Amino acid sequence: MDERVKTDMGATAAALDYDAELMLRVRDGDGASFGVLLDKHRLSVIHFLYRMVQNHAVAEELAQEVFLRVYRSRSTYEPTAKFTTWLFRIATHLALNALRDGKHEKSQERLDDASGDLPVRQVSDKRPTVEASMVYESRLEEVRKAVATLPEKQRAAVLMHKYQDMEYSQIARVLNCSESAVKSLLFRAYESLRARLAHMA
Amino acid sequence: MDCPLETHEGSALLLAYSSGRLERESTVPLERHLETCPGCRQFVESQSSVWRALDSWEAPPVSADFDRRLYQRIEQQVSWWDMLLRPFRPVFHSRSLPIAAAAGVLIMAGVLLDRPAVVPITPPQQSAQVEALQPDQVEHAVDEVEMLDQFNHLMRSEPAEPAAKM
């Protein structure tokens, strides 16, 4: 019964998912469709990875690997789930590996040194004074540190929930766990974030 | 309505409400509950603050050469990978690949089972005995040969003596 439901869900996802259709075209040798997918998801993947590892260069390197793996897997691709579920599963896997391999150490250094490898912010348009800019930077630093202190899976769940607008069921499929486990992960993660960031109202 | 803070499901409801993602039909009863529950109001206020704080965290712009680097890597991969796989491409594209693979495995298994069993070669025992001979045994053997030689010599010379006597 469950298997049949899963299969039905996969088939529906494939039918409704335009990205999956594009990926099938890539499988059939249409390189232009890969370009469309890259255009559509480049930003979200890089931003997700950046917020996971908190290092711009490492995030881009990992994003390259994500799209390279997508391209490499084109011949065996089967649309059994939403394309973005598959994409973020690859991205999350690579990010968690990078964090475990210690690539994130750079990001910890960067947290202590706000200059880091981030492009210089254009403060003139949004923040007119140096003081306001400094306040903004210090608040931002607080947010980054609060997210960085979350356990890896909680961090991934929060980032997908907050910035990718993903539903619990999709996050569950990306993290390969149950929907109730995702709810619990998010509940604990937001609890920690409330304790650290609620004063920033 | 029961207080949502008491269950995980209810907390999920409050999280959705704080992020503006709750459906209309669930929003109305929740808002009615919020009017009377200070605990839930506190939760929603602090969660909304977290949401706004996270909103302020913008990611840096993507490097201008991101795509160029990616396509360069793809091209490198494709060139050697293509060269390697080109002869097998028709086979990979075919739906009969699993059948062909299964047939191959069966043929291999048949060939392996059909081969005569290999009997391990054991060294001849004689050579082991030769290797086991000690120097004093050889000396004894030589002595015995010499004694036999002397005995033969004696036996050959003995019948000549009566003839000489005669």
Coordinates of C-alpha atoms in Angstrom, one line a residue:
Chain A
M1 CA 0.0 0.0 0.0
D2 CA 2.7 2.4 1.1
E3 CA 4.9 1.5 -1.9
R4 CA 2.0 2.2 -4.2
V5 CA 1.4 5.6 -2.6
K6 CA 5.1 6.4 -3.0
T7 CA 5.2 5.4 -6.6
D8 CA 2.1 7.4 -7.3
M9 CA 3.7 10.4 -5.5
G10 CA 6.8 10.0 -7.6
A11 CA 4.8 9.8 -10.8
T12 CA 2.8 12.9 -9.9
A13 CA 5.9 14.8 -8.9
A14 CA 7.4 14.0 -12.3
A15 CA 4.3 15.0 -14.1
L16 CA 4.0 18.3 -12.4
D17 CA 7.7 19.1 -12.1
Y18 CA 8.9 21.0 -15.1
D19 CA 12.5 20.7 -13.8
A20 CA 12.3 16.9 -14.0
E21 CA 11.1 17.3 -17.6
L22 CA 14.1 19.5 -18.3
M23 CA 16.4 16.9 -16.7
L24 CA 14.9 14.2 -18.9
R25 CA 15.7 16.4 -21.9
V26 CA 19.3 16.7 -20.6
R27 CA 19.4 12.9 -20.4
D28 CA 18.4 12.8 -24.1
G29 CA 21.3 15.0 -25.0
D30 CA 19.8 18.5 -24.9
G31 CA 22.5 20.6 -23.4
A32 CA 20.5 23.8 -23.5
S33 CA 18.0 22.3 -20.9
F34 CA 20.9 21.9 -18.5
G35 CA 21.6 25.7 -19.0
V36 CA 18.0 26.4 -18.1
L37 CA 18.2 24.3 -14.9
L38 CA 21.5 26.0 -14.0
D39 CA 20.0 29.4 -14.4
K40 CA 16.9 28.5 -12.3
H41 CA 18.7 26.9 -9.4
R42 CA 22.2 28.4 -9.4
L43 CA 21.4 31.1 -6.8
S44 CA 19.4 28.9 -4.4
V45 CA 22.0 26.2 -4.4
I46 CA 24.9 28.5 -3.8
H47 CA 23.1 30.5 -1.2
F48 CA 22.0 27.4 0.7
L49 CA 25.6 26.1 0.6
Y50 CA 27.0 29.5 1.7
R51 CA 24.7 29.6 4.7
M52 CA 25.6 26.0 5.5
V53 CA 29.4 26.3 5.4
Q54 CA 29.5 30.1 5.8
N55 CA 32.3 30.5 3.4
H56 CA 31.7 32.0 -0.1
A57 CA 34.6 30.3 -1.9
V58 CA 33.9 26.9 -0.4
A59 CA 30.1 27.3 -1.2
E60 CA 30.9 28.0 -4.8
E61 CA 33.2 25.1 -5.0
L62 CA 30.6 22.8 -3.6
A63 CA 27.9 24.2 -5.9
Q64 CA 30.1 23.4 -8.9
E65 CA 30.4 19.9 -7.6
V66 CA 26.6 19.7 -7.2
F67 CA 25.9 20.7 -10.8
L68 CA 28.7 18.6 -12.1
R69 CA 27.1 15.6 -10.3
V70 CA 23.7 16.5 -11.8
Y71 CA 25.2 16.5 -15.3
R72 CA 27.2 13.3 -14.7
S73 CA 24.1 11.5 -13.5
R74 CA 22.0 12.5 -16.5
S75 CA 22.1 9.1 -18.2
T76 CA 20.8 7.3 -15.1
Y77 CA 18.3 10.0 -14.1
E78 CA 14.8 8.8 -13.2
P79 CA 12.2 11.4 -12.0
T80 CA 11.1 9.5 -8.9
A81 CA 10.8 12.7 -6.8
K82 CA 10.8 16.5 -7.4
F83 CA 14.0 17.7 -9.1
T84 CA 14.7 20.1 -6.3
T85 CA 14.5 17.3 -3.7
W86 CA 17.2 15.5 -5.6
L87 CA 19.3 18.6 -6.1
F88 CA 19.2 19.6 -2.5
R89 CA 19.9 16.1 -1.4
I90 CA 23.2 16.3 -3.3
A91 CA 23.9 19.8 -2.0
T92 CA 23.1 18.8 1.6
H93 CA 25.3 15.6 1.3
L94 CA 28.2 17.6 0.0
A95 CA 27.8 20.4 2.6
L96 CA 27.6 17.9 5.5
N97 CA 30.7 16.2 4.2
A98 CA 32.6 19.5 3.9
L99 CA 31.6 20.4 7.4
R100 CA 32.8 17.0 8.7
D101 CA 36.1 17.2 6.6
G102 CA 36.8 20.6 8.3
K103 CA 36.4 22.8 5.4
H104 CA 34.1 24.8 7.7
E105 CA 37.1 25.8 9.8
K106 CA 37.7 28.6 7.4
S107 CA 34.2 29.8 8.1
Q108 CA 34.8 29.7 11.8
E109 CA 37.9 31.8 11.2
R110 CA 35.8 34.1 9.1
L111 CA 33.2 34.4 11.9
D112 CA 35.9 35.8 14.1
D113 CA 37.1 38.1 11.4
A114 CA 34.3 39.9 9.8
S115 CA 36.4 41.0 6.8
G116 CA 36.6 37.4 5.6
D117 CA 36.2 36.6 1.9
L118 CA 32.9 38.2 1.4
P119 CA 32.5 40.8 -1.3
V120 CA 32.5 44.3 0.2
R121 CA 29.0 45.4 0.9
Q122 CA 27.7 48.5 -0.9
V123 CA 26.6 50.4 2.2
S124 CA 26.0 53.7 0.5
D125 CA 22.6 52.9 -1.0
K126 CA 20.9 51.1 1.9
R127 CA 22.8 52.3 5.0
P128 CA 23.6 55.9 4.9
T129 CA 25.9 56.2 7.9
V130 CA 29.0 54.3 9.0
E131 CA 27.3 53.8 12.4
A132 CA 24.2 52.2 10.9
S133 CA 26.5 50.0 8.8
M134 CA 28.4 48.8 11.8
V135 CA 25.2 48.1 13.7
Y136 CA 23.9 46.1 10.7
E137 CA 27.2 44.1 10.4
S138 CA 27.2 43.3 14.1
R139 CA 23.6 42.0 13.9
L140 CA 24.4 40.0 10.9
E141 CA 27.4 38.5 12.7
E142 CA 25.0 37.5 15.5
V143 CA 22.7 35.8 13.1
R144 CA 25.5 33.9 11.4
K145 CA 26.9 32.7 14.7
A146 CA 23.5 31.6 15.9
V147 CA 23.0 29.5 12.7
A148 CA 26.6 28.2 12.9
T149 CA 26.1 26.9 16.4
L150 CA 23.1 24.7 15.3
P151 CA 23.8 21.0 14.8
E152 CA 24.4 20.2 11.1
K153 CA 21.0 18.6 10.4
Q154 CA 19.0 21.2 12.3
R155 CA 20.9 23.9 10.3
A156 CA 20.1 22.2 7.0
A157 CA 16.4 21.9 8.0
V158 CA 16.1 25.5 9.0
L159 CA 17.9 26.8 5.9
M160 CA 15.6 24.8 3.6
H161 CA 12.5 25.7 5.6
K162 CA 13.3 29.4 5.8
Y163 CA 15.1 30.3 2.6
Q164 CA 14.0 27.6 0.1
D165 CA 10.4 27.7 1.3
M166 CA 10.3 23.9 1.4
E167 CA 7.6 21.9 3.0
Y168 CA 8.2 19.4 5.8
S169 CA 7.6 16.5 3.5
Q170 CA 10.2 17.7 1.0
I171 CA 12.8 18.5 3.8
A172 CA 12.2 15.0 5.1
R173 CA 13.0 13.5 1.7
V174 CA 16.1 15.5 1.4
L175 CA 17.3 14.6 4.8
N176 CA 16.1 11.0 4.4
C177 CA 14.1 11.0 7.6
S178 CA 10.4 11.1 8.6
E179 CA 8.2 14.2 8.5
S180 CA 7.8 14.1 12.3
A181 CA 11.6 14.0 12.7
V182 CA 11.8 17.2 10.6
K183 CA 9.2 18.9 12.7
S184 CA 11.2 18.0 15.8
L185 CA 14.5 19.2 14.2
L186 CA 12.9 22.5 13.3
F187 CA 11.3 22.9 16.6
R188 CA 14.6 22.4 18.4
A189 CA 16.5 24.6 15.9
Y190 CA 14.0 27.5 16.2
E191 CA 14.0 27.2 20.0
S192 CA 17.8 27.7 20.0
L193 CA 17.5 30.6 17.5
R194 CA 14.8 32.2 19.6
A195 CA 17.0 32.0 22.7
R196 CA 19.9 33.7 20.8
L197 CA 18.0 36.1 18.4
A198 CA 14.7 37.0 20.0
H199 CA 16.1 40.2 21.4
M200 CA 16.8 41.5 17.9
A201 CA 13.2 42.6 17.4
Chain B
M1 CA -8.9 25.2 20.7
D2 CA -6.2 23.4 22.8
C3 CA -3.0 25.4 23.4
P4 CA -0.7 24.7 20.4
L5 CA 2.4 25.0 22.6
E6 CA 1.5 21.7 24.2
T7 CA 2.3 19.5 21.2
H8 CA 4.8 19.4 18.4
E9 CA 2.0 19.6 15.9
G10 CA 0.7 22.7 17.5
S11 CA 4.2 24.3 17.6
A12 CA 4.4 23.6 13.9
L13 CA 1.2 25.6 13.5
L14 CA 2.7 28.5 15.4
L15 CA 5.9 28.3 13.3
A16 CA 3.8 28.4 10.1
Y17 CA 1.7 31.3 11.5
S18 CA 4.9 33.3 12.5
S19 CA 6.3 32.9 9.0
G20 CA 3.0 33.8 7.3
R21 CA 2.6 30.3 5.8
L22 CA -0.5 29.2 7.6
E23 CA -3.6 28.5 5.6
R24 CA -6.6 30.9 6.1
E25 CA -8.9 28.3 7.7
S26 CA -6.3 27.5 10.4
T27 CA -5.3 31.2 10.9
V28 CA -8.7 32.3 12.2
P29 CA -9.0 29.9 15.2
L30 CA -5.3 30.4 16.0
E31 CA -5.7 34.2 16.1
R32 CA -8.7 33.8 18.4
H33 CA -6.6 31.6 20.7
L34 CA -3.7 34.1 20.6
E35 CA -6.0 36.8 22.1
T36 CA -6.3 34.8 25.3
C37 CA -3.0 32.9 25.5
P38 CA 0.1 35.0 26.6
G39 CA 2.4 32.0 26.2
C40 CA 1.5 31.6 22.5
R41 CA 1.7 35.3 21.9
Q42 CA 5.2 35.4 23.4
F43 CA 6.1 32.4 21.1
V44 CA 4.8 34.1 18.0
E45 CA 6.6 37.4 18.8
S46 CA 10.0 35.9 19.5
Q47 CA 9.6 33.6 16.4
S48 CA 8.8 36.5 14.2
S49 CA 11.9 38.3 15.5
V50 CA 14.0 35.3 14.5
W51 CA 12.3 35.3 11.1
R52 CA 13.1 38.9 10.6
A53 CA 16.7 38.4 11.8
L54 CA 17.2 35.6 9.3
D55 CA 15.6 37.7 6.6
S56 CA 18.4 40.3 7.1
W57 CA 21.1 37.7 6.2
E58 CA 21.7 38.1 2.5
A59 CA 24.1 35.8 0.7
P60 CA 26.9 37.4 -1.3
P61 CA 26.6 37.7 -5.1
V62 CA 27.7 34.7 -7.2
S63 CA 31.1 35.0 -8.9
A64 CA 30.9 36.2 -12.5
D65 CA 32.9 33.3 -13.8
F66 CA 30.9 30.6 -12.0
D67 CA 29.2 29.2 -15.1
R68 CA 32.4 29.4 -17.2
R69 CA 34.3 27.4 -14.6
L70 CA 31.5 24.8 -14.4
Y71 CA 31.2 24.3 -18.2
Q72 CA 35.0 24.1 -18.3
R73 CA 34.9 21.2 -15.8
I74 CA 32.0 19.6 -17.6
E75 CA 33.9 19.7 -20.9
Q76 CA 37.0 18.2 -19.4
Q77 CA 34.9 15.4 -17.9
V78 CA 33.0 14.9 -21.0
S79 CA 36.0 14.6 -23.3
W80 CA 37.8 11.8 -21.5
W81 CA 34.6 10.1 -20.4
D82 CA 33.2 10.2 -23.9
M83 CA 36.4 8.8 -25.3
L84 CA 36.2 5.9 -22.8
L85 CA 32.5 5.2 -23.3
R86 CA 32.0 5.9 -27.0
P87 CA 32.4 2.2 -28.1
F88 CA 29.9 1.1 -25.5
R89 CA 27.3 3.9 -26.0
P90 CA 24.8 1.9 -28.1
V91 CA 24.9 -0.8 -25.5
F92 CA 24.3 1.7 -22.6
H93 CA 21.4 3.3 -24.4
S94 CA 19.8 -0.1 -25.1
R95 CA 17.1 -1.3 -22.8
S96 CA 18.4 -4.9 -23.2
L97 CA 21.5 -4.0 -21.2
P98 CA 20.4 -5.8 -18.0
I99 CA 19.5 -8.9 -20.0
A100 CA 22.9 -8.9 -21.8
A101 CA 24.6 -8.4 -18.4
A102 CA 22.7 -11.4 -16.9
A103 CA 23.5 -13.5 -19.9
G104 CA 27.2 -12.6 -19.6
V105 CA 27.2 -13.6 -15.9
L106 CA 25.5 -16.9 -16.7
I107 CA 28.1 -17.7 -19.5
M108 CA 31.0 -16.9 -17.2
A109 CA 29.5 -19.0 -14.4
G110 CA 29.1 -21.9 -16.9
V111 CA 32.6 -21.6 -18.2
L112 CA 34.0 -21.6 -14.6
L113 CA 31.9 -24.6 -13.5
D114 CA 32.9 -26.6 -16.6
R115 CA 36.6 -26.4 -16.0
P116 CA 38.3 -29.6 -14.7
A117 CA 39.2 -29.5 -11.0
V118 CA 42.9 -28.7 -10.5
V119 CA 44.7 -31.3 -8.5
P120 CA 47.4 -29.7 -6.4
I121 CA 50.9 -31.0 -7.3
T122 CA 52.7 -32.7 -4.4
P123 CA 56.5 -33.1 -4.4
P124 CA 57.7 -36.7 -4.9
Q125 CA 58.5 -38.4 -1.6
Q126 CA 61.8 -39.7 -2.9
S127 CA 63.3 -36.3 -3.2
A128 CA 62.2 -35.7 0.4
Q129 CA 64.1 -38.8 1.5
V130 CA 67.2 -37.7 -0.4
E131 CA 67.0 -34.4 1.3
A132 CA 66.6 -36.2 4.6
L133 CA 69.9 -38.2 4.2
Q134 CA 72.6 -37.3 6.8
P135 CA 76.4 -37.2 6.0
D136 CA 77.2 -40.1 8.4
Q137 CA 74.6 -42.3 6.5
V138 CA 76.4 -41.5 3.3
E139 CA 79.7 -42.4 4.9
H140 CA 78.3 -45.8 6.1
A141 CA 77.0 -46.5 2.6
V142 CA 80.4 -45.7 1.0
D143 CA 82.1 -48.0 3.7
E144 CA 79.6 -50.8 2.8
V145 CA 80.3 -50.4 -0.9
E146 CA 84.1 -50.6 -0.2
M147 CA 83.6 -53.7 1.9
L148 CA 81.5 -55.3 -0.8
D149 CA 84.2 -54.5 -3.3
Q150 CA 86.9 -56.0 -1.1
F151 CA 84.7 -59.1 -0.6
N152 CA 84.2 -59.5 -4.4
H153 CA 87.9 -59.1 -4.9
L154 CA 88.6 -61.8 -2.3
M155 CA 86.0 -64.1 -3.8
R156 CA 87.6 -63.7 -7.3
S157 CA 91.1 -64.4 -6.0
E158 CA 90.2 -67.4 -3.8
P159 CA 89.5 -70.1 -6.6
A160 CA 93.0 -69.4 -8.1
E161 CA 94.8 -70.5 -5.0
P162 CA 93.9 -74.3 -5.2
A163 CA 95.0 -74.2 -8.9
A164 CA 98.3 -72.7 -7.8
K165 CA 98.7 -75.5 -5.2
M166 CA 98.0 -78.1 -7.8

